[in-house]
mmCIF file of C-alpha atoms in Angstrom:
data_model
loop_
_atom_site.group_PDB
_atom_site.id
_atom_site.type_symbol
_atom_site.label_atom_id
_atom_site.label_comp_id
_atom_site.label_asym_id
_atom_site.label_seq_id
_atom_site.Cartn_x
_atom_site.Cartn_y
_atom_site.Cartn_z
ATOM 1 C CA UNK A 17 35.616 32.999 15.365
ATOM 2 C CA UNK A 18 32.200 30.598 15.258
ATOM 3 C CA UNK A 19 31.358 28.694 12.748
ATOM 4 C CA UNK A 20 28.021 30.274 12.804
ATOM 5 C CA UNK A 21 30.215 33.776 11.330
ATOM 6 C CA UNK A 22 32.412 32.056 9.203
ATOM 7 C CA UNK A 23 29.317 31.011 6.954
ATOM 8 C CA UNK A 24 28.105 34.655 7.699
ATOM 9 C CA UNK A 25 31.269 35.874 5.806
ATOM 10 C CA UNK A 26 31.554 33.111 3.224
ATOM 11 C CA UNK A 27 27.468 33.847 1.956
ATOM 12 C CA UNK A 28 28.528 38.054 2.345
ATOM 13 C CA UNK A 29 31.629 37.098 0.244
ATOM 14 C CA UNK A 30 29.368 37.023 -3.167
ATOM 15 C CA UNK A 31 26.532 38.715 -1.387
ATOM 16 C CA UNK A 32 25.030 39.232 -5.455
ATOM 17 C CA UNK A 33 25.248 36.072 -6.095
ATOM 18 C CA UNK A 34 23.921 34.777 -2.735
ATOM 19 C CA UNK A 35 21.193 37.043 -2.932
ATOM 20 C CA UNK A 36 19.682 35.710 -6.525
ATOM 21 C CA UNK A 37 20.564 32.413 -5.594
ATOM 22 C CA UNK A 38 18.151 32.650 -2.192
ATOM 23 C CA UNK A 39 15.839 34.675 -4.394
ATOM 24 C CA UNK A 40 15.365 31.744 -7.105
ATOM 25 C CA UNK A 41 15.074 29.372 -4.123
ATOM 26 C CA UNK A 42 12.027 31.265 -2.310
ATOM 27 C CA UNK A 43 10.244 31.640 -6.091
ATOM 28 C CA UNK A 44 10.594 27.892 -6.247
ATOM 29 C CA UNK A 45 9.083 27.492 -2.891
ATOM 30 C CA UNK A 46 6.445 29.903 -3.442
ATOM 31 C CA UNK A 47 5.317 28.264 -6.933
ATOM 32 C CA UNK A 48 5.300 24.728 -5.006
ATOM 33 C CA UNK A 49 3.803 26.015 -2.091
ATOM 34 C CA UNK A 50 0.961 27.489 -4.379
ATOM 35 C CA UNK A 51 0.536 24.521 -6.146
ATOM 36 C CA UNK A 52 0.635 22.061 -3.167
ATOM 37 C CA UNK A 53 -2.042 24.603 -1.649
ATOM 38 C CA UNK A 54 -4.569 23.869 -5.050
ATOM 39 C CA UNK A 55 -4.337 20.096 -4.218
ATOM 40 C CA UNK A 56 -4.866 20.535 -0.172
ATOM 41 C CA UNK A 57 -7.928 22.649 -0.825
ATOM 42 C CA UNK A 58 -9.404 20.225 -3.255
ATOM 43 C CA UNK A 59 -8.962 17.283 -1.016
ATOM 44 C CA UNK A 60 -9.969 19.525 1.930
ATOM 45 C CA UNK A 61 -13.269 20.124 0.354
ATOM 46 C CA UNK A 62 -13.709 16.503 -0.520
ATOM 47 C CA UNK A 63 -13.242 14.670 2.782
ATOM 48 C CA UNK A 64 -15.266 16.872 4.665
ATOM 49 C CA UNK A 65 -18.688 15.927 2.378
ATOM 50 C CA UNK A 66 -21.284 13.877 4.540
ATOM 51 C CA UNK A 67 -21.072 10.174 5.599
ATOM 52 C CA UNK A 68 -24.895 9.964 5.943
ATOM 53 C CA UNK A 69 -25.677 11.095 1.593
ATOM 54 C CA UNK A 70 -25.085 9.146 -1.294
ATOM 55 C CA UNK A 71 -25.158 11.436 -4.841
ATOM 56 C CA UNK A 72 -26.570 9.755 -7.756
ATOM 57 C CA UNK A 73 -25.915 10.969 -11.630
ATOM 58 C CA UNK A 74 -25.826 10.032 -15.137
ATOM 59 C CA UNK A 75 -23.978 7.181 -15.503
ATOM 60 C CA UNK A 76 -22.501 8.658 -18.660
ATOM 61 C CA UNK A 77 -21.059 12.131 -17.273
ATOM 62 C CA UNK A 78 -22.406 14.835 -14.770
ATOM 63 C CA UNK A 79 -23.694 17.349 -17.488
ATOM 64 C CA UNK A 80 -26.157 14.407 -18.371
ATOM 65 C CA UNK A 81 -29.605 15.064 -16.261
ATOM 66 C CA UNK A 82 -31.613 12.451 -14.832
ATOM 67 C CA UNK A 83 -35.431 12.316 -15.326
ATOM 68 C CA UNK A 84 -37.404 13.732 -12.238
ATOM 69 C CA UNK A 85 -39.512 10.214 -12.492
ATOM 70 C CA UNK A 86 -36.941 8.562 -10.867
ATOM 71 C CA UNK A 87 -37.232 10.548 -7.554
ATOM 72 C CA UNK A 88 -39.858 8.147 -6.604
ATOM 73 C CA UNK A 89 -38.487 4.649 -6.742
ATOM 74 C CA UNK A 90 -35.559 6.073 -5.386
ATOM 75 C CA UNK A 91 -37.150 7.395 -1.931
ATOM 76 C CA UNK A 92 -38.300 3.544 -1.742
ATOM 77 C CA UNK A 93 -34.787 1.940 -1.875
ATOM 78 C CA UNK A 94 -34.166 -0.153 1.348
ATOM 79 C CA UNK A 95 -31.799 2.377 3.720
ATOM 80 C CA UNK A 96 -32.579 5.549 2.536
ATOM 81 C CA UNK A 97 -34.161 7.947 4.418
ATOM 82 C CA UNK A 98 -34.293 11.289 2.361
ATOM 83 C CA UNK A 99 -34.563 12.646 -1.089
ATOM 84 C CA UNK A 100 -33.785 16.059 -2.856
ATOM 85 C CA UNK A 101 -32.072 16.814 -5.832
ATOM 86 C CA UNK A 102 -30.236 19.749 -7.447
ATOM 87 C CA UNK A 103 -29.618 21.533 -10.719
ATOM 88 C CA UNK A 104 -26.495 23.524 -12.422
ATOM 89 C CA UNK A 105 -28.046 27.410 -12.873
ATOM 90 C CA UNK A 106 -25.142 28.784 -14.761
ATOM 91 C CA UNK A 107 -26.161 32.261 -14.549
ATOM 92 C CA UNK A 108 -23.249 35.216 -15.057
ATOM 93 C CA UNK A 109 -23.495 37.930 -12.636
ATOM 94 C CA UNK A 110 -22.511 41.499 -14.296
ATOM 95 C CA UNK A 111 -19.500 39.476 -16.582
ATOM 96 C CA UNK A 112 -17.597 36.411 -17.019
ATOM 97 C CA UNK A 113 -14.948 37.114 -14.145
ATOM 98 C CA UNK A 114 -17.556 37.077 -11.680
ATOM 99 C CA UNK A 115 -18.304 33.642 -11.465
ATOM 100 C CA UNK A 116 -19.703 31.513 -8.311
ATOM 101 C CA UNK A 117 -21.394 28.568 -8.158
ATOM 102 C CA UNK A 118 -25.424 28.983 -8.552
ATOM 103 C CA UNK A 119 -27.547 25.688 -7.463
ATOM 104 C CA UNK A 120 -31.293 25.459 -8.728
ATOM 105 C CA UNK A 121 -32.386 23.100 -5.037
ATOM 106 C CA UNK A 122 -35.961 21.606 -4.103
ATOM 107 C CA UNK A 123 -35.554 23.863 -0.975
ATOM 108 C CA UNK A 124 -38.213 22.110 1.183
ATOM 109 C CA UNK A 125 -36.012 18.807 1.182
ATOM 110 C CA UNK A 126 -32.103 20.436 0.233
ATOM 111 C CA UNK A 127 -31.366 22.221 3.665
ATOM 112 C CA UNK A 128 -33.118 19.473 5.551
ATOM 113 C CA UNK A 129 -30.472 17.258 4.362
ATOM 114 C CA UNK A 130 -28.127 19.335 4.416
ATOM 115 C CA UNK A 131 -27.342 21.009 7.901
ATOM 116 C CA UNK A 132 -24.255 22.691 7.070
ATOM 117 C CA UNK A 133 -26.155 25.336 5.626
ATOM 118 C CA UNK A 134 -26.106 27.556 8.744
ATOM 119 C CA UNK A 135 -29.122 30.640 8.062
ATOM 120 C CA UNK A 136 -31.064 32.081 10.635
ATOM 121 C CA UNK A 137 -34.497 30.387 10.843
ATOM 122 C CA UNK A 138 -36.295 33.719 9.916
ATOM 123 C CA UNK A 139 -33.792 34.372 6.459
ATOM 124 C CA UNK A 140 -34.529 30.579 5.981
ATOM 125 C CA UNK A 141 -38.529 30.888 6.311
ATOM 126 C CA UNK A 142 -38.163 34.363 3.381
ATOM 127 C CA UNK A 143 -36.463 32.100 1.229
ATOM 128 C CA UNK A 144 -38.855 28.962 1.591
ATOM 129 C CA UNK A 145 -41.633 31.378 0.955
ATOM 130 C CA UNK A 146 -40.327 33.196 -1.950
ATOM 131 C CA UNK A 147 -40.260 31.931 -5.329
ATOM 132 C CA UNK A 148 -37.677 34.081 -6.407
ATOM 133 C CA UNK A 149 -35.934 34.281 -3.330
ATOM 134 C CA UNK A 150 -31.886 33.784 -2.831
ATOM 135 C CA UNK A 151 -29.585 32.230 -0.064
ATOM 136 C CA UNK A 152 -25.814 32.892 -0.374
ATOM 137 C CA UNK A 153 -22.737 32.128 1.349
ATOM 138 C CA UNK A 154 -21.464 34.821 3.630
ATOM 139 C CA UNK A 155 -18.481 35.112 1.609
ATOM 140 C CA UNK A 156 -20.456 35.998 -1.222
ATOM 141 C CA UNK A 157 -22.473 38.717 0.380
ATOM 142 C CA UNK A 158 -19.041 40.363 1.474
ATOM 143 C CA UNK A 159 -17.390 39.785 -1.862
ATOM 144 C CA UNK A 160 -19.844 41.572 -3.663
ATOM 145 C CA UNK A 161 -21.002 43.738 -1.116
ATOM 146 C CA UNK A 162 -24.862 42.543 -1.208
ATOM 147 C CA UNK A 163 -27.630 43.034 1.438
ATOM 148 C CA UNK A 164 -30.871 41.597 2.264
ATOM 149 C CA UNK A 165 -34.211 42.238 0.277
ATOM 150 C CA UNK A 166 -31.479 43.460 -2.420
ATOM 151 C CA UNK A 167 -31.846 42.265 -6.415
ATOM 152 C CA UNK A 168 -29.462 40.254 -7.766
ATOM 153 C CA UNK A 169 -29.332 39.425 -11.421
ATOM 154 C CA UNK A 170 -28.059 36.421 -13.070
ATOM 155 C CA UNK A 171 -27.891 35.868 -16.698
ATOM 156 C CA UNK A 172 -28.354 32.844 -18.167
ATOM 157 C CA UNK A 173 -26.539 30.966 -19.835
ATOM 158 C CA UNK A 174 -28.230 27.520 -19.641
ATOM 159 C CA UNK A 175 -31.466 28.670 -18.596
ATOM 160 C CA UNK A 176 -31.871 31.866 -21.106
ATOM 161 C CA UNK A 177 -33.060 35.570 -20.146
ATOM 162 C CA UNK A 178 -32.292 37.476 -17.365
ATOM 163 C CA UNK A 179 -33.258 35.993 -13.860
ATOM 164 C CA UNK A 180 -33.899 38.766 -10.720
ATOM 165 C CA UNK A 181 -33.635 36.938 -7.593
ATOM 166 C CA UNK A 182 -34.377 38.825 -3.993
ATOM 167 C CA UNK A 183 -31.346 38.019 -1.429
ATOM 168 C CA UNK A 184 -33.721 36.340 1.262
ATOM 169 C CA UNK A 185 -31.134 34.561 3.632
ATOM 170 C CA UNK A 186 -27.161 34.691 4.381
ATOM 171 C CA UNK A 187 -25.767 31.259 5.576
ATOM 172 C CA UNK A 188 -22.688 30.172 6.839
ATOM 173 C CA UNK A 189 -20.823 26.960 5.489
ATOM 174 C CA UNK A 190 -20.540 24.737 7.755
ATOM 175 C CA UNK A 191 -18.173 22.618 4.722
ATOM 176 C CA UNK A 192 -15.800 24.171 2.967
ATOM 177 C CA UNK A 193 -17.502 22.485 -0.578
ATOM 178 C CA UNK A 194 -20.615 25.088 0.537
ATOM 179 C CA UNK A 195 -18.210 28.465 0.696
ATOM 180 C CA UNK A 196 -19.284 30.671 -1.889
ATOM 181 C CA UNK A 197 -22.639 29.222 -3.277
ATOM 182 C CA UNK A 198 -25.717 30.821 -4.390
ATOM 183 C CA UNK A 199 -28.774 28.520 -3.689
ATOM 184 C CA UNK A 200 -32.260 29.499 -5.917
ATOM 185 C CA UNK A 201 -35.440 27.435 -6.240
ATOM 186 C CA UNK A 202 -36.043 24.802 -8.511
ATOM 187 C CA UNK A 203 -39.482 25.460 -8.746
ATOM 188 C CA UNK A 204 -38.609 28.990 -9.710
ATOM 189 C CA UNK A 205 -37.236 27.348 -13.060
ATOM 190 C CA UNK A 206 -39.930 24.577 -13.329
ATOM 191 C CA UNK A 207 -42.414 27.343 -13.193
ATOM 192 C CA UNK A 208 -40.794 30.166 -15.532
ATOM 193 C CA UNK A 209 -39.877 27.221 -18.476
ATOM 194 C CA UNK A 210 -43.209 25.133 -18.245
ATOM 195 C CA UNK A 211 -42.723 23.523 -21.574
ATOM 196 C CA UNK A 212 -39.098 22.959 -21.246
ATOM 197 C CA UNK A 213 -37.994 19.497 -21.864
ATOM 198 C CA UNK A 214 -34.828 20.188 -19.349
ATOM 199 C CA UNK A 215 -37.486 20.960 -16.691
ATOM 200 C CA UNK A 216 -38.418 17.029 -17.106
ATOM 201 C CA UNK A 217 -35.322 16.422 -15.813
ATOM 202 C CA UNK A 218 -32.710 17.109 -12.564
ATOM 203 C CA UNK A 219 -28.968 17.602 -12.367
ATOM 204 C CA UNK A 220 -28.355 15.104 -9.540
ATOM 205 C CA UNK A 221 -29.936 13.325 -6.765
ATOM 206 C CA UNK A 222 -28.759 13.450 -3.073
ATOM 207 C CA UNK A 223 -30.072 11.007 -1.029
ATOM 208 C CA UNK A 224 -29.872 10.412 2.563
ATOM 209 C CA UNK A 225 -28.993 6.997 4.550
ATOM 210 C CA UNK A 226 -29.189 5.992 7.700
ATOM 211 C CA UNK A 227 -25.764 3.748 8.215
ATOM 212 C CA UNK A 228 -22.640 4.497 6.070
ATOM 213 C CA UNK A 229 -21.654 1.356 5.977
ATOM 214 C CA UNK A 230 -24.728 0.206 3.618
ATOM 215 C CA UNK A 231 -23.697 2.528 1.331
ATOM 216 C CA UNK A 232 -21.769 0.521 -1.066
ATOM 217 C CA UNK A 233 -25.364 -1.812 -1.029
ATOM 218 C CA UNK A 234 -27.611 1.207 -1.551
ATOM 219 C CA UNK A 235 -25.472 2.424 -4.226
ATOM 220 C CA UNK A 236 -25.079 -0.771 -6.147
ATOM 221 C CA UNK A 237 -29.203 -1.633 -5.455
ATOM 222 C CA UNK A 238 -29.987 2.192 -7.228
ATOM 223 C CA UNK A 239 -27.736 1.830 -10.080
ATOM 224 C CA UNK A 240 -29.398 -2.085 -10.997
ATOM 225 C CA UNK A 241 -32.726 -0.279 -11.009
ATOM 226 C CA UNK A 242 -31.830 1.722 -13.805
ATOM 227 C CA UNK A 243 -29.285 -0.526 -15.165
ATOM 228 C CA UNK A 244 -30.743 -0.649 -18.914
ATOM 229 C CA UNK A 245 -32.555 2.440 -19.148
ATOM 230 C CA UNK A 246 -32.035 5.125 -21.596
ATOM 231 C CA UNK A 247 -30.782 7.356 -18.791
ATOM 232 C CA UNK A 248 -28.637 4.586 -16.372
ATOM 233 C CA UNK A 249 -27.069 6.351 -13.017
ATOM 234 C CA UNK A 250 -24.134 6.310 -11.239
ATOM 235 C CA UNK A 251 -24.208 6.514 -7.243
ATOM 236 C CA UNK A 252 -21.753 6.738 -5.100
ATOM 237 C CA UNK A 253 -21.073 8.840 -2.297
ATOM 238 C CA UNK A 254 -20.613 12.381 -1.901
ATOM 239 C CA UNK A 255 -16.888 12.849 -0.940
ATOM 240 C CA UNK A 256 -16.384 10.671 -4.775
ATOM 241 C CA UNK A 257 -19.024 12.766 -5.985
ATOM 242 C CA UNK A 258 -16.771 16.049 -5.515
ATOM 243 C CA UNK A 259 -13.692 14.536 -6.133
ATOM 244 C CA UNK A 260 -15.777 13.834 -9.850
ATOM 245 C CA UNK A 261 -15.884 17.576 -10.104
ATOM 246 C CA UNK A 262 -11.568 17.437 -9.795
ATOM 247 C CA UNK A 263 -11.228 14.875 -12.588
ATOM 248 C CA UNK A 264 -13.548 16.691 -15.376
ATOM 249 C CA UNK A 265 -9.719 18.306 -15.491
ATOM 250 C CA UNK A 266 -8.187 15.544 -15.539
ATOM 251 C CA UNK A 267 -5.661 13.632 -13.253
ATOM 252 C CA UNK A 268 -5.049 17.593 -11.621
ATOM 253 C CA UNK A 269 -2.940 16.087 -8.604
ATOM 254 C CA UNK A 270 -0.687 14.131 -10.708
ATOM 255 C CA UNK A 271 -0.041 17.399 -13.238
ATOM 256 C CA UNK A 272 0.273 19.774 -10.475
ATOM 257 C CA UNK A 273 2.853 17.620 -8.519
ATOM 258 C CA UNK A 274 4.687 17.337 -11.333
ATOM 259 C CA UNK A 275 4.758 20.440 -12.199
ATOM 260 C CA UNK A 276 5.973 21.565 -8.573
ATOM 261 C CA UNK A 277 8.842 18.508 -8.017
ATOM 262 C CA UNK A 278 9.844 20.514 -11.678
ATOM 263 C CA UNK A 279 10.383 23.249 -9.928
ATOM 264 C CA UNK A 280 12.312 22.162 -7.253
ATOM 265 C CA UNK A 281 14.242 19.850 -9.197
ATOM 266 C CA UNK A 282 15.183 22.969 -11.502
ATOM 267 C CA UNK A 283 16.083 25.208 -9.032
ATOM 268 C CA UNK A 284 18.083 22.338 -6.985
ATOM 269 C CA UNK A 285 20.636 22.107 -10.360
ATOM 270 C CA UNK A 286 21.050 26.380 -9.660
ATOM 271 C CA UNK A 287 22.012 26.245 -6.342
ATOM 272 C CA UNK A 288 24.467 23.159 -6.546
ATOM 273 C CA UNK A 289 26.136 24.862 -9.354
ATOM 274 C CA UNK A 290 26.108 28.296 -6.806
ATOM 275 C CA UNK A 291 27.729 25.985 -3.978
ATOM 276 C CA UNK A 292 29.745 24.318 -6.613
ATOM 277 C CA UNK A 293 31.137 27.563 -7.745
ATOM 278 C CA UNK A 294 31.826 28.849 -3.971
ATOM 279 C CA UNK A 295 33.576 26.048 -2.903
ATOM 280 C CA UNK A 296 35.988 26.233 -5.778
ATOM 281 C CA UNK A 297 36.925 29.511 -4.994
ATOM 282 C CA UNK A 298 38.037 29.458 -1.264
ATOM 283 C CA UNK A 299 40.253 26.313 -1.873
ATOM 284 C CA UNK A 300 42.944 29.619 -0.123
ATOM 285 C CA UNK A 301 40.749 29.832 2.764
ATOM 286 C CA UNK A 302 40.391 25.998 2.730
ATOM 287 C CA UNK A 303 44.018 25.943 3.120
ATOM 288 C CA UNK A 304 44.653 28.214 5.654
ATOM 289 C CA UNK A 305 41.913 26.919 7.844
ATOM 290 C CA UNK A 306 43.356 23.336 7.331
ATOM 291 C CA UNK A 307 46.587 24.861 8.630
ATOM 292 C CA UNK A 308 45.179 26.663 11.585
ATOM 293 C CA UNK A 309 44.108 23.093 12.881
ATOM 294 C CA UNK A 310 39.911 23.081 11.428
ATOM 295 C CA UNK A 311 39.098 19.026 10.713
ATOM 296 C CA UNK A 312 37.518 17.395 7.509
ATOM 297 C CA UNK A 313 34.507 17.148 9.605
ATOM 298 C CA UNK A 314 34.859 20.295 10.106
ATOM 299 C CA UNK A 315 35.063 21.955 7.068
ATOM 300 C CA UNK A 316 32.341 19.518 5.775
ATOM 301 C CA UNK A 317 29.967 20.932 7.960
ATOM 302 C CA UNK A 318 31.117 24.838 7.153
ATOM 303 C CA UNK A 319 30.135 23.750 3.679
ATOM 304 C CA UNK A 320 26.552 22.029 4.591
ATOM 305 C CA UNK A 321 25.813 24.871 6.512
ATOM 306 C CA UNK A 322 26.146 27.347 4.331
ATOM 307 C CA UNK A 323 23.538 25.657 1.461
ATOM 308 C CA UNK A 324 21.214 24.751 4.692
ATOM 309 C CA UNK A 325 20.948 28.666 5.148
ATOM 310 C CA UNK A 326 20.196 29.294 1.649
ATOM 311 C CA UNK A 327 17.681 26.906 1.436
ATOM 312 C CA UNK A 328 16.160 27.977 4.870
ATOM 313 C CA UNK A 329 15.920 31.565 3.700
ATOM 314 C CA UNK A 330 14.606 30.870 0.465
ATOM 315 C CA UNK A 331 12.015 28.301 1.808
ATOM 316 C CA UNK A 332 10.837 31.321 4.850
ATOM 317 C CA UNK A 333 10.364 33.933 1.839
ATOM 318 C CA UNK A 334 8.814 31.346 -0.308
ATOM 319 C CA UNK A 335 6.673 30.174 2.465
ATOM 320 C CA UNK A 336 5.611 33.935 3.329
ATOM 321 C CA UNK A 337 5.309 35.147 0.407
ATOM 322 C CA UNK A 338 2.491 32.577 -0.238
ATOM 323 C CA UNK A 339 1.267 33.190 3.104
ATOM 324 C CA UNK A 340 1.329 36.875 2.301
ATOM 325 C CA UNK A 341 -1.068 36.669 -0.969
ATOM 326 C CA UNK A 342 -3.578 34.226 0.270
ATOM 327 C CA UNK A 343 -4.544 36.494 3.305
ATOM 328 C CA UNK A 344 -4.272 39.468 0.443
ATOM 329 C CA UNK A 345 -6.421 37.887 -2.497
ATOM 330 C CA UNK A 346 -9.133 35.623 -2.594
ATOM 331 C CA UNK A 347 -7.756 32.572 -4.861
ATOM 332 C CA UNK A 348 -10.840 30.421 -4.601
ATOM 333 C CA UNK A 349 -11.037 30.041 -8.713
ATOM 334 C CA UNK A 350 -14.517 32.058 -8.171
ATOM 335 C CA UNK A 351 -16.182 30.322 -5.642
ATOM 336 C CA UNK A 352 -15.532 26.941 -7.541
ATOM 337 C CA UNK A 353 -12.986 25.874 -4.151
ATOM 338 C CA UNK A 354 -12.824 27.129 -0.928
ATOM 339 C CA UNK A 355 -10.409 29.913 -0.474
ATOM 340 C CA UNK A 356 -7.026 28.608 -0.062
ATOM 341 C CA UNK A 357 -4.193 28.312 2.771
ATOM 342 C CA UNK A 358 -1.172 27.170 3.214
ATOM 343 C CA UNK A 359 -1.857 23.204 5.002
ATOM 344 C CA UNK A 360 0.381 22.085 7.622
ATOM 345 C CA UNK A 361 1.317 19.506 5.556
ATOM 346 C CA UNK A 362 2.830 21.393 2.494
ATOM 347 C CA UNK A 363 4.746 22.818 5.544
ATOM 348 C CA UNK A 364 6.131 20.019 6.333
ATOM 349 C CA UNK A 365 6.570 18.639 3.400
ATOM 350 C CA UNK A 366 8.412 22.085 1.665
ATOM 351 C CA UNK A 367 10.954 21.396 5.150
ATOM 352 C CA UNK A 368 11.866 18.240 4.053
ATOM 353 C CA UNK A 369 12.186 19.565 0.331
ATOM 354 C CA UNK A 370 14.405 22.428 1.889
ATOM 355 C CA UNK A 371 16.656 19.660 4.025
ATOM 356 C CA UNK A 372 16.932 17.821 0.743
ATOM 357 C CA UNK A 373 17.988 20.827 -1.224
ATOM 358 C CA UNK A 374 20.528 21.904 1.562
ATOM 359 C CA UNK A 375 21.792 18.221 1.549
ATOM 360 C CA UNK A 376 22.216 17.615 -2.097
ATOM 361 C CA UNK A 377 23.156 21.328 -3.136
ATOM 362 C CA UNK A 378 26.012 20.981 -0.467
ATOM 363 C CA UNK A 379 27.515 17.543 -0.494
ATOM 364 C CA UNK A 380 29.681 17.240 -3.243
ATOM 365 C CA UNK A 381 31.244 20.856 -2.638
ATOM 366 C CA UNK A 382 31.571 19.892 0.862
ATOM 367 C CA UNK A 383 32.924 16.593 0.585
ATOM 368 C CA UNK A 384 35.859 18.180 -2.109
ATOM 369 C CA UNK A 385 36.617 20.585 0.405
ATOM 370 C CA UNK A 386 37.067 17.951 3.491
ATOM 371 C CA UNK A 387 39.022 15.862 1.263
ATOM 372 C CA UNK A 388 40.894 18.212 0.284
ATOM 373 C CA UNK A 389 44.613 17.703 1.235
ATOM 374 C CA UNK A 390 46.449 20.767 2.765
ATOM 375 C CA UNK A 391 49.262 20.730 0.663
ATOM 376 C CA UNK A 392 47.370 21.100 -2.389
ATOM 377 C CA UNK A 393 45.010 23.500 -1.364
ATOM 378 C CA UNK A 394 48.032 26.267 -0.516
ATOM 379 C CA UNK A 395 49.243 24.978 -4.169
ATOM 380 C CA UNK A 396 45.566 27.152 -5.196
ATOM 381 C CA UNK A 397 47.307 29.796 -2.533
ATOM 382 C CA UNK A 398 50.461 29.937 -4.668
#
């Protein structure tokens, strides 16, 4: 007989118990696996932003706007080489639970500057033409199942009324932080709220440089322009600019880590106390393998084994089952994130949770059994 099928027979020996007890492992490893996956995306989105574009905002909190007379002096700041700005729409679509991100953008100098916004140049020429034109992400179009020259309309929220905008062009992100948007005009606003005091102003600038490496100048020669005005900025560059979008929630990373080494850490107490419990009750076999001639370091490893192959199953159905409902439902928070997938390094890094778990589930049971003395152990036989 292998060793292999004497931890067959041991884990079929409470097959109940060794069921629930893999069962509780792979829900641990799915709810860390899900979490991990929130953080992964987040910083995924983040590090791909642009190099080359520096974002600059109220100094006092992104909701702020920033008067549209700044544009100007801006465009003449040594190093940069391009301009546009953008505004939060806000607009619900049908109800609440369909929400994407809607950006009001100065078309003519937005997809310019930003290249990753992949539309056909015909789709992009009906969209720079039309007023009330649309362009939305491909995912979008196929979540909602629009076409083009269709009506789409948004109800605002911040920008009152209902708003009918004609789908002109379908992109394709060419960044993950552009899966999912819905880009309208600007001017479209300006236009429709003449007298509107918001109109004065602009959500953000985005501004393009020439060498990444003057950034940290650029940024600190924008913000001393403005430094004691009613309405001061804040630039920095566009990878800190999205990560800004994380914090509004606060230190998410940190909570969500937490939350998930909680997890773990909970279900690691279970399945000690399940190895715990099994080791306790073979002491017999213990004993009679002891006598047949099987080594401490042999009947240490029996032990190890056997919580290694609970923790391996549970980590392959917690890792599929996550697997499974990503490729089922799209969990991109509506459009807020790109859809999410499980990274190679939550992979890696739920492995090493699963060694751990197998290592510290198993070594006190196993080290009882291997130094267990024969004599006692057929004592327990008695």
């Amino acid at each position: 007989m292998t060793l292999a099928t004497l931890v067959g027979v041991n884990l079929r020996r409470r097959l109940r118990r060794t069921l629930l007890t893999v069962l509780g492992v792979a829900v641990a490893f799915f709810l860390f696996v899900m979490l991990r996956s929130v953080i992964t995306t987040l910083n995924a989105s983040a590090e791909m932003s642009s190099a080359t574009r520096l974002v600059a905002r109220n100094q006092i909190g992104i909701v702020f706007p920033l008067p549209i007379s700044y544009g100007n002096r801006l465009r003449a700041v040594e190093g940069v080489t391009a301009l546009t700005w953008a505004n939060w729409f806000g607009g619900l679509y049908v109800d609440e639970r369909n929400f994407f991100p809607q950006l009001a953008i100065d078309a003519e100098s937005y997809l310019p500057l930003h290249p990753e916004v992949q539309v056909d140049a015909a789709q992009r020429q009906a969209f720079l033409a039309d007023r009330t034109g649309a362009l939305a992400a491909r995912s979008l179009v196929e979540r909602f199942g629009w076409r083009l020259g269709q009506t789409v309309t948004l109800r605002g929220t911040i920008f009152e009324g209902e708003h009918r905008f004609t789908l002109r062009g379908v992109f394709e992100p060419g960044s993950p932080g552009f899966d999912g948007v819905f880009f309208l005009h600007w001017k479209y606003l300006q236009e429709r709220y003449r007298d509107a005091e918001y109109l004065q102003n602009v959500g953000w600038y985005i501004l393009g440089i020439r060498n990444p490496a003057d950034a940290p100048r650029i940024a600190r020669a924008i913000d001393a322009l403005y430094e004691n005005s009613a309405a001061a900025t804040r630039t920095e560059t566009e990878q800190a600019f999205q990560h800004s979008f994380i914090t509004m929630y606060g230190n998410v990373s940190l909570y969500l880590n937490l939350i998930g080494m909680a997890v773990v850490f909970a279900i690691l107490l279970v399945a000690a106390n399940t190895m715990a419990m099994s080791a306790r009750e073979r002491f017999a076999e213990i004993a009679v393998l002891k006598t047949l001639g099987f080594g401490d370091g042999t009947v240490l490893a029996l032990v190890l084994a056997e919580a290694g192959a609970i923790a391996v199953a549970g980590l392959l159905l917690g890792l599929g089952g996550a697997g499974l409902l990503f490729n089922l439902r799209d969990l991109s928070f509506g459009g807020m994130i790109p859809g999410m997938s499980v990274a190679g390094e939550t992979v890696a890094l739920a492995a090493g949770i699963a060694l751990l778990l197998a290592l510290v589930s198993g070594a006190v049971p196993a080290w009882q059994s291997a130094r267990l003395q024969v004599v006692q152990a057929l004592r327990h036989v008695a």
